[in-house]
PDB file of C-alpha atoms in Angstrom:
ATOM      1  CA  UNK Z   1      -7.010   6.664 -27.859  1.00 35.00           C
ATOM      2  CA  UNK Z   2     -10.345   6.639 -29.607  1.00 33.00           C
ATOM      3  CA  UNK Z   3     -12.830   6.979 -26.788  1.00 36.00           C
ATOM      4  CA  UNK Z   4     -15.396   9.457 -25.679  1.00 35.00           C
ATOM      5  CA  UNK Z   5     -14.188  11.109 -22.539  1.00 38.00           C
ATOM      6  CA  UNK Z   6     -15.531  13.572 -20.056  1.00 41.00           C
ATOM      7  CA  UNK Z   7     -18.265  14.762 -22.388  1.00 38.00           C
ATOM      8  CA  UNK Z   8     -21.203  14.412 -20.050  1.00 41.00           C
ATOM      9  CA  UNK Z   9     -23.718  17.169 -19.652  1.00 36.00           C
ATOM     10  CA  UNK Z  10     -23.994  18.930 -16.292  1.00 39.00           C
ATOM     11  CA  UNK Z  11     -26.082  16.823 -13.915  1.00 42.00           C
ATOM     12  CA  UNK Z  12     -25.494  13.652 -15.932  1.00 43.00           C
ATOM     13  CA  UNK Z  13     -23.282  10.884 -14.640  1.00 49.00           C
ATOM     14  CA  UNK Z  14     -21.656   8.144 -16.689  1.00 44.00           C
ATOM     15  CA  UNK Z  15     -23.990   5.496 -15.283  1.00 45.00           C
ATOM     16  CA  UNK Z  16     -27.021   7.329 -16.705  1.00 45.00           C
ATOM     17  CA  UNK Z  17     -25.489   7.833 -20.131  1.00 47.00           C
ATOM     18  CA  UNK Z  18     -26.436   5.439 -22.921  1.00 59.00           C
ATOM     19  CA  UNK Z  19     -22.865   4.375 -23.442  1.00 73.00           C
ATOM     20  CA  UNK Z  20     -20.396   4.366 -20.556  1.00 82.00           C
ATOM     21  CA  UNK Z  21     -17.845   7.134 -20.926  1.00 89.00           C
ATOM     22  CA  UNK Z  22     -14.143   6.828 -20.222  1.00 95.00           C
ATOM     23  CA  UNK Z  23     -13.148   9.419 -17.662  1.00 96.00           C
ATOM     24  CA  UNK Z  24      -9.741  11.018 -17.413  1.00 95.00           C
ATOM     25  CA  UNK Z  25      -8.895   8.596 -14.589  1.00 96.00           C
ATOM     26  CA  UNK Z  26      -9.918   5.673 -16.827  1.00 97.00           C
ATOM     27  CA  UNK Z  27      -7.549   6.902 -19.540  1.00 96.00           C
ATOM     28  CA  UNK Z  28      -4.762   7.148 -16.954  1.00 97.00           C
ATOM     29  CA  UNK Z  29      -5.610   3.625 -15.807  1.00 98.00           C
ATOM     30  CA  UNK Z  30      -5.412   2.245 -19.347  1.00 97.00           C
ATOM     31  CA  UNK Z  31      -1.955   3.782 -19.824  1.00 98.00           C
ATOM     32  CA  UNK Z  32      -0.902   2.556 -16.350  1.00 98.00           C
ATOM     33  CA  UNK Z  33      -1.814  -1.004 -17.392  1.00 97.00           C
ATOM     34  CA  UNK Z  34      -0.180  -0.554 -20.806  1.00 98.00           C
ATOM     35  CA  UNK Z  35       3.071   0.611 -19.195  1.00 98.00           C
ATOM     36  CA  UNK Z  36       3.112  -2.482 -16.987  1.00 97.00           C
ATOM     37  CA  UNK Z  37       2.520  -4.766 -19.956  1.00 97.00           C
ATOM     38  CA  UNK Z  38       5.406  -3.150 -21.841  1.00 98.00           C
ATOM     39  CA  UNK Z  39       7.890  -2.825 -18.977  1.00 97.00           C
ATOM     40  CA  UNK Z  40       6.898  -5.573 -16.548  1.00 97.00           C
ATOM     41  CA  UNK Z  41       6.725  -3.178 -13.583  1.00 97.00           C
ATOM     42  CA  UNK Z  42       4.310  -0.623 -12.225  1.00 96.00           C
ATOM     43  CA  UNK Z  43       5.292   2.896 -13.297  1.00 97.00           C
ATOM     44  CA  UNK Z  44       6.234   5.584 -10.834  1.00 96.00           C
ATOM     45  CA  UNK Z  45       4.152   8.730 -11.054  1.00 96.00           C
ATOM     46  CA  UNK Z  46       7.002  10.399 -12.940  1.00 97.00           C
ATOM     47  CA  UNK Z  47       7.221   7.529 -15.411  1.00 98.00           C
ATOM     48  CA  UNK Z  48       3.458   7.525 -15.923  1.00 98.00           C
ATOM     49  CA  UNK Z  49       3.491  11.281 -16.542  1.00 98.00           C
ATOM     50  CA  UNK Z  50       6.145  10.872 -19.239  1.00 97.00           C
ATOM     51  CA  UNK Z  51       4.375   7.827 -20.695  1.00 98.00           C
ATOM     52  CA  UNK Z  52       1.077   9.707 -20.916  1.00 98.00           C
ATOM     53  CA  UNK Z  53       2.814  12.581 -22.696  1.00 97.00           C
ATOM     54  CA  UNK Z  54       4.512  10.183 -25.128  1.00 97.00           C
ATOM     55  CA  UNK Z  55       1.060   8.898 -26.020  1.00 96.00           C
ATOM     56  CA  UNK Z  56      -0.545  12.316 -26.424  1.00 95.00           C
ATOM     57  CA  UNK Z  57      -2.243  12.700 -23.046  1.00 95.00           C
ATOM     58  CA  UNK Z  58      -1.493  16.019 -21.402  1.00 94.00           C
ATOM     59  CA  UNK Z  59      -2.738  17.990 -18.451  1.00 92.00           C
ATOM     60  CA  UNK Z  60      -3.980  21.528 -18.358  1.00 88.00           C
ATOM     61  CA  UNK Z  61      -2.171  23.973 -20.544  1.00 92.00           C
ATOM     62  CA  UNK Z  62      -0.814  21.206 -22.762  1.00 94.00           C
ATOM     63  CA  UNK Z  63       1.840  20.256 -20.219  1.00 95.00           C
ATOM     64  CA  UNK Z  64       2.540  16.724 -18.977  1.00 97.00           C
ATOM     65  CA  UNK Z  65       0.192  15.577 -16.234  1.00 97.00           C
ATOM     66  CA  UNK Z  66       1.735  16.376 -12.872  1.00 96.00           C
ATOM     67  CA  UNK Z  67       3.216  13.347 -11.091  1.00 97.00           C
ATOM     68  CA  UNK Z  68       1.721  14.722  -7.863  1.00 96.00           C
ATOM     69  CA  UNK Z  69      -1.717  14.555  -9.486  1.00 96.00           C
ATOM     70  CA  UNK Z  70      -1.128  10.998 -10.712  1.00 97.00           C
ATOM     71  CA  UNK Z  71      -0.061   9.682  -7.297  1.00 96.00           C
ATOM     72  CA  UNK Z  72      -3.619   9.877  -6.012  1.00 96.00           C
ATOM     73  CA  UNK Z  73      -4.743   7.309  -8.579  1.00 97.00           C
ATOM     74  CA  UNK Z  74      -2.235   4.558  -7.810  1.00 96.00           C
ATOM     75  CA  UNK Z  75      -3.955   2.986  -4.794  1.00 97.00           C
ATOM     76  CA  UNK Z  76      -7.423   2.936  -6.386  1.00 97.00           C
ATOM     77  CA  UNK Z  77      -5.884   1.427  -9.547  1.00 98.00           C
ATOM     78  CA  UNK Z  78      -4.241  -1.336  -7.517  1.00 97.00           C
ATOM     79  CA  UNK Z  79      -7.410  -2.114  -5.592  1.00 98.00           C
ATOM     80  CA  UNK Z  80      -9.474  -1.945  -8.783  1.00 98.00           C
ATOM     81  CA  UNK Z  81      -7.257  -4.610 -10.343  1.00 97.00           C
ATOM     82  CA  UNK Z  82      -8.003  -6.982  -7.455  1.00 98.00           C
ATOM     83  CA  UNK Z  83     -11.692  -6.058  -7.566  1.00 98.00           C
ATOM     84  CA  UNK Z  84     -11.753  -6.697 -11.333  1.00 97.00           C
ATOM     85  CA  UNK Z  85     -10.221 -10.160 -10.850  1.00 97.00           C
ATOM     86  CA  UNK Z  86     -13.071 -10.964  -8.474  1.00 97.00           C
ATOM     87  CA  UNK Z  87     -15.615  -9.401 -10.850  1.00 97.00           C
ATOM     88  CA  UNK Z  88     -14.351 -11.588 -13.671  1.00 95.00           C
ATOM     89  CA  UNK Z  89     -14.432 -14.771 -11.590  1.00 95.00           C
ATOM     90  CA  UNK Z  90     -17.575 -14.315  -9.522  1.00 87.00           C
ATOM     91  CA  UNK Z  91     -19.714 -11.535 -10.950  1.00 89.00           C
ATOM     92  CA  UNK Z  92     -20.427  -9.474  -7.835  1.00 92.00           C
ATOM     93  CA  UNK Z  93     -17.188  -9.033  -5.855  1.00 96.00           C
ATOM     94  CA  UNK Z  94     -17.337  -9.582  -2.108  1.00 97.00           C
ATOM     95  CA  UNK Z  95     -15.725  -6.540  -0.455  1.00 98.00           C
ATOM     96  CA  UNK Z  96     -14.228  -8.625   2.354  1.00 98.00           C
ATOM     97  CA  UNK Z  97     -12.625 -11.079  -0.089  1.00 98.00           C
ATOM     98  CA  UNK Z  98     -11.225  -8.197  -2.158  1.00 98.00           C
ATOM     99  CA  UNK Z  99      -9.783  -6.563   0.975  1.00 98.00           C
ATOM    100  CA  UNK Z 100      -8.222  -9.869   2.040  1.00 98.00           C
ATOM    101  CA  UNK Z 101      -6.676 -10.372  -1.403  1.00 98.00           C
ATOM    102  CA  UNK Z 102      -5.272  -6.839  -1.301  1.00 98.00           C
ATOM    103  CA  UNK Z 103      -3.620  -7.693   2.009  1.00 97.00           C
ATOM    104  CA  UNK Z 104      -2.214 -10.953   0.667  1.00 97.00           C
ATOM    105  CA  UNK Z 105      -0.799  -9.074  -2.358  1.00 97.00           C
ATOM    106  CA  UNK Z 106       0.802  -6.416  -0.163  1.00 97.00           C
ATOM    107  CA  UNK Z 107      -1.503  -3.626  -1.293  1.00 97.00           C
ATOM    108  CA  UNK Z 108      -1.855  -1.177   1.554  1.00 97.00           C
ATOM    109  CA  UNK Z 109      -3.208   2.286   2.066  1.00 94.00           C
ATOM    110  CA  UNK Z 110      -1.563   5.327   3.561  1.00 91.00           C
ATOM    111  CA  UNK Z 111       0.925   4.567   6.344  1.00 94.00           C
ATOM    112  CA  UNK Z 112       0.810   0.876   5.337  1.00 94.00           C
ATOM    113  CA  UNK Z 113      -2.666   0.434   6.766  1.00 96.00           C
ATOM    114  CA  UNK Z 114      -4.505  -2.555   5.309  1.00 97.00           C
ATOM    115  CA  UNK Z 115      -7.215  -2.070   2.733  1.00 98.00           C
ATOM    116  CA  UNK Z 116     -10.514  -2.503   4.529  1.00 98.00           C
ATOM    117  CA  UNK Z 117     -13.894  -3.813   3.535  1.00 98.00           C
ATOM    118  CA  UNK Z 118     -15.172  -0.258   4.085  1.00 98.00           C
ATOM    119  CA  UNK Z 119     -12.647   1.102   1.556  1.00 98.00           C
ATOM    120  CA  UNK Z 120     -13.685  -1.467  -1.056  1.00 98.00           C
ATOM    121  CA  UNK Z 121     -17.385  -0.846  -0.407  1.00 98.00           C
ATOM    122  CA  UNK Z 122     -16.923   2.930  -0.676  1.00 98.00           C
ATOM    123  CA  UNK Z 123     -15.281   2.492  -4.088  1.00 98.00           C
ATOM    124  CA  UNK Z 124     -17.491  -0.309  -5.424  1.00 97.00           C
ATOM    125  CA  UNK Z 125     -19.765   1.959  -7.474  1.00 97.00           C
ATOM    126  CA  UNK Z 126     -16.765   3.660  -9.104  1.00 97.00           C
ATOM    127  CA  UNK Z 127     -15.138   0.286  -9.752  1.00 97.00           C
ATOM    128  CA  UNK Z 128     -18.323  -1.005 -11.405  1.00 97.00           C
ATOM    129  CA  UNK Z 129     -18.604   2.185 -13.475  1.00 97.00           C
ATOM    130  CA  UNK Z 130     -14.986   1.747 -14.608  1.00 97.00           C
ATOM    131  CA  UNK Z 131     -15.634  -1.941 -15.360  1.00 97.00           C
ATOM    132  CA  UNK Z 132     -18.593  -1.023 -17.576  1.00 95.00           C
ATOM    133  CA  UNK Z 133     -16.766   1.835 -19.311  1.00 96.00           C
ATOM    134  CA  UNK Z 134     -13.673  -0.289 -20.009  1.00 96.00           C
ATOM    135  CA  UNK Z 135     -15.811  -3.211 -21.216  1.00 92.00           C
ATOM    136  CA  UNK Z 136     -17.643  -0.879 -23.598  1.00 90.00           C
ATOM    137  CA  UNK Z 137     -14.355   0.678 -24.711  1.00 87.00           C
ATOM    138  CA  UNK Z 138     -12.749  -2.711 -25.405  1.00 77.00           C
ATOM    139  CA  UNK Z 139     -15.856  -3.958 -27.234  1.00 75.00           C
ATOM    140  CA  UNK Z 140     -15.780  -0.852 -29.435  1.00 65.00           C
ATOM    141  CA  UNK Z 141     -12.098  -1.331 -30.169  1.00 64.00           C
ATOM    142  CA  UNK Z 142     -12.763  -4.881 -31.379  1.00 59.00           C
ATOM    143  CA  UNK Z 143     -15.301  -3.778 -33.978  1.00 56.00           C
TER     144      UNK Z 143
END
């Protein structure tokens, strides 16, 4: 992938940078979406690890990214997708509506607990940062 990643200076966050930067998690997300588009199903952590490696994304030491590491991203990716649908349709997503849509789509947290408004609100800044970074990335790819 041609994208700046993780090259922020200490004390600088991606929202203060001139151009939003794709983080490692964003790159995982892009491959997660790509896998689904190709295969029609969400990848398991093991499948995503192999898929990342096939596309030149490795973890530390040049080894495939650990499936255990990737598992922590799945729930935020799922909720982000719902949030992004709301962001596309309405501009500023309502956390309660996003949480309700997660419930209606069967997206649950640990121990099958429903996604709450608090969860969505706690992740809203990260979701907006990802939205901006991906928008910038896709705009750059179209040039």
